[in-house]
Coordinates of C-alpha atoms and ligand atoms in Angstrom, one line a residue:
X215 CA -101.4 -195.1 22.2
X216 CA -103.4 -193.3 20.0
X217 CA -100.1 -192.5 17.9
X218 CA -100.0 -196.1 17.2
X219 CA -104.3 -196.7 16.7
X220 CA -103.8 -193.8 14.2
X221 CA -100.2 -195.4 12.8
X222 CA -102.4 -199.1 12.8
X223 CA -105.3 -197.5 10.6
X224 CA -103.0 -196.0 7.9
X225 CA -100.9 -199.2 7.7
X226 CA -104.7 -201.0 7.4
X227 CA -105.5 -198.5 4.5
X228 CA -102.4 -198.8 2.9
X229 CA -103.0 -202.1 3.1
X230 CA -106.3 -202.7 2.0
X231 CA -105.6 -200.2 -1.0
X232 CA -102.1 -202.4 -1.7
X233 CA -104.5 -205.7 -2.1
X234 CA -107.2 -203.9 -4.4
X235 CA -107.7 -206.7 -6.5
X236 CA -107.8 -207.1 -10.7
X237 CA -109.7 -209.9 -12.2
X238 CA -108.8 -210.9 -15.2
X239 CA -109.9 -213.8 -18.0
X240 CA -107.9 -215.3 -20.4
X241 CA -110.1 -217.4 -22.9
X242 CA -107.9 -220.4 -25.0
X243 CA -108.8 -222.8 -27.1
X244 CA -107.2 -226.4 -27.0
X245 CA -107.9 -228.7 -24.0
X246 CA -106.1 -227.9 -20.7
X247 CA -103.7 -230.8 -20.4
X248 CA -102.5 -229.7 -23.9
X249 CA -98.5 -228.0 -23.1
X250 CA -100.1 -224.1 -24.5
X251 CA -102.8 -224.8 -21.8
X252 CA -101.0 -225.8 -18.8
X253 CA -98.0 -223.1 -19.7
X254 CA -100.9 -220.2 -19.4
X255 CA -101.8 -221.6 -15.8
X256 CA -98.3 -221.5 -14.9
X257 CA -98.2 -217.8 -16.4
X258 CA -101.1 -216.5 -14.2
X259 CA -99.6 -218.4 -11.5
X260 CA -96.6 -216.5 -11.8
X261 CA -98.4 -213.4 -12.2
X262 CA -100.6 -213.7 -8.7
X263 CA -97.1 -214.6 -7.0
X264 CA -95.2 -211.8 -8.2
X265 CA -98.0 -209.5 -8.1
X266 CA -99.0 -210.5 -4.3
X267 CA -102.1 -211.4 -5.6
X268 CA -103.2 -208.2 -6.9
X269 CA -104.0 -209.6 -10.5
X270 CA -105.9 -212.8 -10.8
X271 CA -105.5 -214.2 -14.1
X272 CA -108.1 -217.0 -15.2
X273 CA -107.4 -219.2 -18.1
X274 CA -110.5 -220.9 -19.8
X275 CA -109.2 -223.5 -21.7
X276 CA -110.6 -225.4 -24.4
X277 CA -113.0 -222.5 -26.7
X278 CA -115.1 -223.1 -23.3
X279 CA -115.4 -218.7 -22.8
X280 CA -114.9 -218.1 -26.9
X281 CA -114.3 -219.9 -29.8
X282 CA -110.6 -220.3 -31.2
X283 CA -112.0 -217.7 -34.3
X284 CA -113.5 -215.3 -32.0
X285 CA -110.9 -215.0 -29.1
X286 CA -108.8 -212.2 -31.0
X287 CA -112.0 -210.0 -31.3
X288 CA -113.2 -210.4 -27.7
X289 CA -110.0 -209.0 -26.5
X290 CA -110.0 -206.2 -28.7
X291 CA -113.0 -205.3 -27.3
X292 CA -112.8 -206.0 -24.0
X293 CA -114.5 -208.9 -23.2
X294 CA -111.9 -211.0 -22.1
X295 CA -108.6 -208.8 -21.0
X296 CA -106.3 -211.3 -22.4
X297 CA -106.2 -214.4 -24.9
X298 CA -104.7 -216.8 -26.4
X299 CA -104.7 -217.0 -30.3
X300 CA -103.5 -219.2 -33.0
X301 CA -101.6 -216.7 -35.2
X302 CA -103.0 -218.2 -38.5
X303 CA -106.7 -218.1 -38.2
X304 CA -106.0 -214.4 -38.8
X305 CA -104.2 -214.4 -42.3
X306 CA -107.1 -213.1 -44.1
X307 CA -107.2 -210.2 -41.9
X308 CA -103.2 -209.4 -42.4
X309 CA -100.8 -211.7 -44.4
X310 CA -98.5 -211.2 -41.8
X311 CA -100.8 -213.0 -39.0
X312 CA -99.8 -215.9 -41.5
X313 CA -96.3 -216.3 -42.3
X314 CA -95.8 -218.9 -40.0
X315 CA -98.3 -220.9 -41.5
X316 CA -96.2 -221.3 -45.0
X317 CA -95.3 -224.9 -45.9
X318 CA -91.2 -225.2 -45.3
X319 CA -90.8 -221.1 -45.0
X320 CA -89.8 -222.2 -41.6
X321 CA -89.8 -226.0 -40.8
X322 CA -87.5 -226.4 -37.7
X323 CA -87.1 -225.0 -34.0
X324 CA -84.6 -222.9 -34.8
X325 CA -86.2 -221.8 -38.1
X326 CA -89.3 -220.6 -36.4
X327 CA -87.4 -219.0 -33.8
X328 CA -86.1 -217.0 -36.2
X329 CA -88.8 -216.6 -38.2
X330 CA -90.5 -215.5 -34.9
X331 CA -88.1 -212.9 -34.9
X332 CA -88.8 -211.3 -38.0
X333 CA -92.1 -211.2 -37.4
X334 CA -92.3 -209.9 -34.3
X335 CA -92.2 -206.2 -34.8
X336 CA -94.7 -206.2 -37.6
X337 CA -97.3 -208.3 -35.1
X338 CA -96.7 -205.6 -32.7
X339 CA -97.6 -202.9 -34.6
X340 CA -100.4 -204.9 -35.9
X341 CA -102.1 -205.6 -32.5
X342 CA -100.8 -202.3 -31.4
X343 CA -103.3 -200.7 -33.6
X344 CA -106.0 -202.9 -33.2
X345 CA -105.7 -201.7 -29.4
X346 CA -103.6 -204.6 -28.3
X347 CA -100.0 -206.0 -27.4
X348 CA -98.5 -209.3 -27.8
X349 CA -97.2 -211.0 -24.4
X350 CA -95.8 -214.0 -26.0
X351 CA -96.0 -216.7 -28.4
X352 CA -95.2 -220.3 -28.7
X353 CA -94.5 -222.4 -31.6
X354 CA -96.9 -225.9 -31.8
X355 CA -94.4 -228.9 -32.9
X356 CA -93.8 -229.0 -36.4
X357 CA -96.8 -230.0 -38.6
X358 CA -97.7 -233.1 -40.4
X359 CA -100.1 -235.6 -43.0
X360 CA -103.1 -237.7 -41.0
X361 CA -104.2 -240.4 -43.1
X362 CA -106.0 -243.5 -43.6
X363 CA -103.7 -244.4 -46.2
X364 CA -100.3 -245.2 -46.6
X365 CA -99.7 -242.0 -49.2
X366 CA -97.0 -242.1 -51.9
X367 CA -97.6 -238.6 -53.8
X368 CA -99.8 -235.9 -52.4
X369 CA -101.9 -237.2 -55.6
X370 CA -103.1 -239.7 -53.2
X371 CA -104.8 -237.1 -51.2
X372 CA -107.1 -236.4 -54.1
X373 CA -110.9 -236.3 -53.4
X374 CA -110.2 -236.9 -49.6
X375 CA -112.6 -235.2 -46.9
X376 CA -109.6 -232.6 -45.0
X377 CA -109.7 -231.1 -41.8
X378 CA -108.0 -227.1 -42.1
X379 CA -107.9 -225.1 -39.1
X380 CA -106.8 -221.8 -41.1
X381 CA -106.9 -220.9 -44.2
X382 CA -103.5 -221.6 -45.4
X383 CA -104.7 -225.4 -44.2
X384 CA -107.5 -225.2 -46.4
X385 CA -105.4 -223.7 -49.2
X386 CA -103.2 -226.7 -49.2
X387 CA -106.5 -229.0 -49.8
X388 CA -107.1 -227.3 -52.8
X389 CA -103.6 -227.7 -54.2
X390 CA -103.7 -231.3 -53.6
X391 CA -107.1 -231.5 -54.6
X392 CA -108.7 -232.5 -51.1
X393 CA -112.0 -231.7 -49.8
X394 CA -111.6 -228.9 -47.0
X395 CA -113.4 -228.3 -44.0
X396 CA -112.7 -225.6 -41.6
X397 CA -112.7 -227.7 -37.6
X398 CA -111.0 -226.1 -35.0
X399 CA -109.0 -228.4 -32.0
X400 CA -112.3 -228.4 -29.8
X401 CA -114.2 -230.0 -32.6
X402 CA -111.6 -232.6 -34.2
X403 CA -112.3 -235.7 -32.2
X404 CA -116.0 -235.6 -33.3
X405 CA -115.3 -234.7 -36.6
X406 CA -112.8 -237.7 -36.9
X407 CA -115.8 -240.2 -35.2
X408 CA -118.5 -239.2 -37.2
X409 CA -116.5 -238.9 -40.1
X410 CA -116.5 -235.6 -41.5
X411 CA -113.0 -235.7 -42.0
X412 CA -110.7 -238.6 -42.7
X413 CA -107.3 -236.7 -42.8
X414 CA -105.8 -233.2 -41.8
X415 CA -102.4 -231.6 -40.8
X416 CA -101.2 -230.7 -37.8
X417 CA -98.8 -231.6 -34.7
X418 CA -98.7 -235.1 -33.4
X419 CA -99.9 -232.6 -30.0
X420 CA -103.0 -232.1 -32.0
X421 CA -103.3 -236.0 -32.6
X422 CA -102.5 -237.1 -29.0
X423 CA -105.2 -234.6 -27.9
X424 CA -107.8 -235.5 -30.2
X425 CA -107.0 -239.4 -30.5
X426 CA -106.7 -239.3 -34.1
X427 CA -104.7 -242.8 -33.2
X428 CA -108.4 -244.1 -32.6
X429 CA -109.6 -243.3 -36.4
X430 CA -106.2 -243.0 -38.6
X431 CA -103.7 -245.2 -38.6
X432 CA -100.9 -242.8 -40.5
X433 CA -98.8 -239.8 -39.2
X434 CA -96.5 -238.5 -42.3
X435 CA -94.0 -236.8 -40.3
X436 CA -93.4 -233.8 -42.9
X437 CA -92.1 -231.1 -40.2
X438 CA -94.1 -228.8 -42.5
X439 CA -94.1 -225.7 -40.7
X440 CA -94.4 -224.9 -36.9
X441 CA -97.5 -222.3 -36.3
X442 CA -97.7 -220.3 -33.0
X443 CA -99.9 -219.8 -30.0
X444 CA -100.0 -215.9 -29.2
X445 CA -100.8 -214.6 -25.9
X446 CA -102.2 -211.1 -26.1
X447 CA -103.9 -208.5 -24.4
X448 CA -106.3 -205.7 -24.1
X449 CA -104.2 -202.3 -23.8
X450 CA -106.5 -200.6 -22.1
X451 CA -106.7 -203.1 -19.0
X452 CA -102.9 -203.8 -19.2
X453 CA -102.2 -199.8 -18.8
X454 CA -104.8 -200.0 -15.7
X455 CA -102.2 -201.8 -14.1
X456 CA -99.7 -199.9 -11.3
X457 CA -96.6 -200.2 -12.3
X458 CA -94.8 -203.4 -10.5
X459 CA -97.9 -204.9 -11.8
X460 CA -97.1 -204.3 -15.3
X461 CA -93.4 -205.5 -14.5
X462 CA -95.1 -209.1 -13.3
X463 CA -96.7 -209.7 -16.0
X464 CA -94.1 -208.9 -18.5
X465 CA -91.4 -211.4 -17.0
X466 CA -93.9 -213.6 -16.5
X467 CA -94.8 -213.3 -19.9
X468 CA -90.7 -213.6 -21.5
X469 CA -90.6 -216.3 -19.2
X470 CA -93.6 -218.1 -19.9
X471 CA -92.1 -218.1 -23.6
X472 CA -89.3 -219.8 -22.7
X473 CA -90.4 -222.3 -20.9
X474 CA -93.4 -222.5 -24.1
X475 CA -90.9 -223.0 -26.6
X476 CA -88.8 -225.5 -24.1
X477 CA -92.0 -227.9 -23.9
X478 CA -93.1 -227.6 -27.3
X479 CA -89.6 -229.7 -28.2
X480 CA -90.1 -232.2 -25.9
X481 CA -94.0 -232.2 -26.3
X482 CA -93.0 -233.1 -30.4
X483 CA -91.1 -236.0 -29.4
X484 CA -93.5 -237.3 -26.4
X485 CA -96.5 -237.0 -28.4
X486 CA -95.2 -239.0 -31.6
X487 CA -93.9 -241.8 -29.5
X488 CA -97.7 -242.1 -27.7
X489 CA -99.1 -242.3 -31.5
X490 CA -97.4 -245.1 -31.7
X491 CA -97.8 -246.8 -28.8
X492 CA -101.1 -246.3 -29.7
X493 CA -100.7 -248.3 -33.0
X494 CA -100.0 -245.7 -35.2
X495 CA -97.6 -245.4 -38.0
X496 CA -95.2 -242.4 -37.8
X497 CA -93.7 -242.1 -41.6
X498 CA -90.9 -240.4 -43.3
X499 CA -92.7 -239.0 -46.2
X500 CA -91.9 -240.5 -49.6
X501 CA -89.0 -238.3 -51.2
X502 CA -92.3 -237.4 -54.6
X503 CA -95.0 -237.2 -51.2
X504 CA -92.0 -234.7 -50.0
X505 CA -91.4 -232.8 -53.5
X506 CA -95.2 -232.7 -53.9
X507 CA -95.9 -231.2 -50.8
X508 CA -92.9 -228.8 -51.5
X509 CA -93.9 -227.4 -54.4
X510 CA -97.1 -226.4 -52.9
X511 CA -95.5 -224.2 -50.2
X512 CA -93.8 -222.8 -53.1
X513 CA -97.6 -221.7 -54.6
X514 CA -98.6 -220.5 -51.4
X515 CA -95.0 -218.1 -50.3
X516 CA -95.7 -216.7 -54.2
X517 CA -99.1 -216.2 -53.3
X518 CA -98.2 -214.5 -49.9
X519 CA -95.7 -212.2 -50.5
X520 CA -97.9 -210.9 -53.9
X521 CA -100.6 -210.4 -50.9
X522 CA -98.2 -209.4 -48.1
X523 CA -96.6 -207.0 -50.3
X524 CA -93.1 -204.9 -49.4
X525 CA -93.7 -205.5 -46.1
X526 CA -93.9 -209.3 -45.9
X527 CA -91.1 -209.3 -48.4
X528 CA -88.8 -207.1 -46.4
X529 CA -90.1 -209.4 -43.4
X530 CA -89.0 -212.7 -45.5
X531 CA -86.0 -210.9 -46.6
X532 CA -84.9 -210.1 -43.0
X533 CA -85.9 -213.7 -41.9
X534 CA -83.6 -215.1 -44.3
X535 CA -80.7 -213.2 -43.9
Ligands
PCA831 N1 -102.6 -227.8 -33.5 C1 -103.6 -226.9 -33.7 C2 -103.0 -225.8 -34.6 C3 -101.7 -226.3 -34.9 C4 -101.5 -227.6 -34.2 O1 -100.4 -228.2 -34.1 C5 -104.8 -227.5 -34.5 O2 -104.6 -228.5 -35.1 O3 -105.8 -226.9 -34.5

């Protein structure tokens, strides 16, 4: 009898210690029905399972714990453990955070998967020493024009108020002689009511979520480039993890990536077929729109690898092989 009180308390000790519990929050920044969103639920879902509910992973959606610009920074310093960031916003900080934001470097699935690829190592070693490590990334569908207008050349763009969300976006507005003005995902919809903007680029996700069908009446289905969603975290609370902890989130994480990439492809063709039914017209751009806007990704790869230096060339280099 007192063999088994004593036997009872250790298995209670064990067990309380087993179920010692680690909070975690993941800040994002585009609305939770959007497929990045509703993937990271699924993620920290996964995680509590496998974990047995010893790390509780909550996703804040929609820039409502940081904004999209300021996610990256909170993890590094331990504000949030974990976050999701749009790749691009941080070109200016390394070139390298912005190779997938180059006009028709990569402009299909298996393009940026490959792309992704190449990349990969050199955004490990990148968050690596800025005290962090990539989980996984996703790839938005592939990017296009938003306009008022039908547009024939991008000479037609001229003078017109843009929308960038990085600054390769904005870069393009200068090429083509638009007006930029930096808006992140959380902000479009008022920007497009009250007028601040009056065309941008991005995925026909973008334009479902912000009802861009309720302002502009074009989608110029260019397939530009495909930009990505990374999921990162805080090195310091990741190696506070035990062990099988570590191991949960990791397949949750190559899973998660998977299943992001998966949605993203049927997302592209779901969310172009709800522009329409919502009265807009989805456009295969003109073949001089097409040369124009070529020939500006052309400007900006120059321009990247002279910034990116041997590194983004040997990262092109290997991409294209
Ligand atoms: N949507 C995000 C980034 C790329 C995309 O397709 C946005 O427009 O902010």
């Amino acid at each position: 009898m007192k063999f088994k009180l004593a036997l009872m308390a250790a298995v209670l000790s064990v067990g309380s210690a087993a179920s010692a519990q680690t909070k975690w929050d993941l800040p994002a920044a585009y609305p939770a029905t959007n497929f990045h969103s509703e993937n990271l639920v699924q993620f920290a879902n996964d995680v509590d399972k496998a974990s047995g509910g010893k790390l509780k992973i909550t996703v804040h959606a929609n820039a409502s714990l940081f904004k999209a610009p300021e996610i990256k920074r909170a993890v590094q310093g331990g504000q949030a453990q974990a976050g999701e960031i749009l790749l691009v916003n941080f070109q200016n900080e390394s070139q390298l955070f912005g190779a997938d934001g180059l006009p028709f470097l990569a402009d299909s699935y298996d393009s940026a998967m490959k792309l992704y690829q190449a990349q990969k190592p050199l955004l490990e070693k990148k968050l690596g020493e800025q005290g962090m490590s990539l989980l996984y990334a996703v790839a938005w569908p592939p990017q296009g024009i938003y306009a008022k207008k039908q547009l024939n050349a991008a000479a037609d763009l001229k003078g017109v108020k843009w929308r960038a969300y990085s600054p390769a976006t904005a870069r393009i507005a200068e090429l083509v002689g638009a007006q930029p003005v930096t808006i992140q995902a959380s902000e479009l919809s008022q920007a497009l009511a009250t007028g601040v903007v009056e065309s941008y680029m991005s995925s026909g996700s973008t334009g479902v979520d912000s009802k861009t069908y309720e302002h502009l009446k074009f989608f110029f289905d260019t397939q530009a480039w495909l930009p990505k969603n990374a999921v990162i975290v805080n090195k310091a609370a990741f190696d506070a993890l035990d062990a099988a902890t570590k191991q949960a989130v990791l397949k949750a994480a190559a899973d998660a990536e998977v299943r992001g990439w998966a949605a993203s492809k049927r997302v592209n063709t779901a969310s172009l077929d709800t522009l329409k039914a919502n009265g807009m017209a989805i456009v295969t751009p003109s073949p001089a729109l097409k040369s124009d806007m070529k020939k500006v990704g052309d400007v900006m790869l120059k321009e990247w690898l002279d910034k990116a230096g041997p590194e983004g060339q040997a990262m092109v280099d290997a991409y294209r092989k």
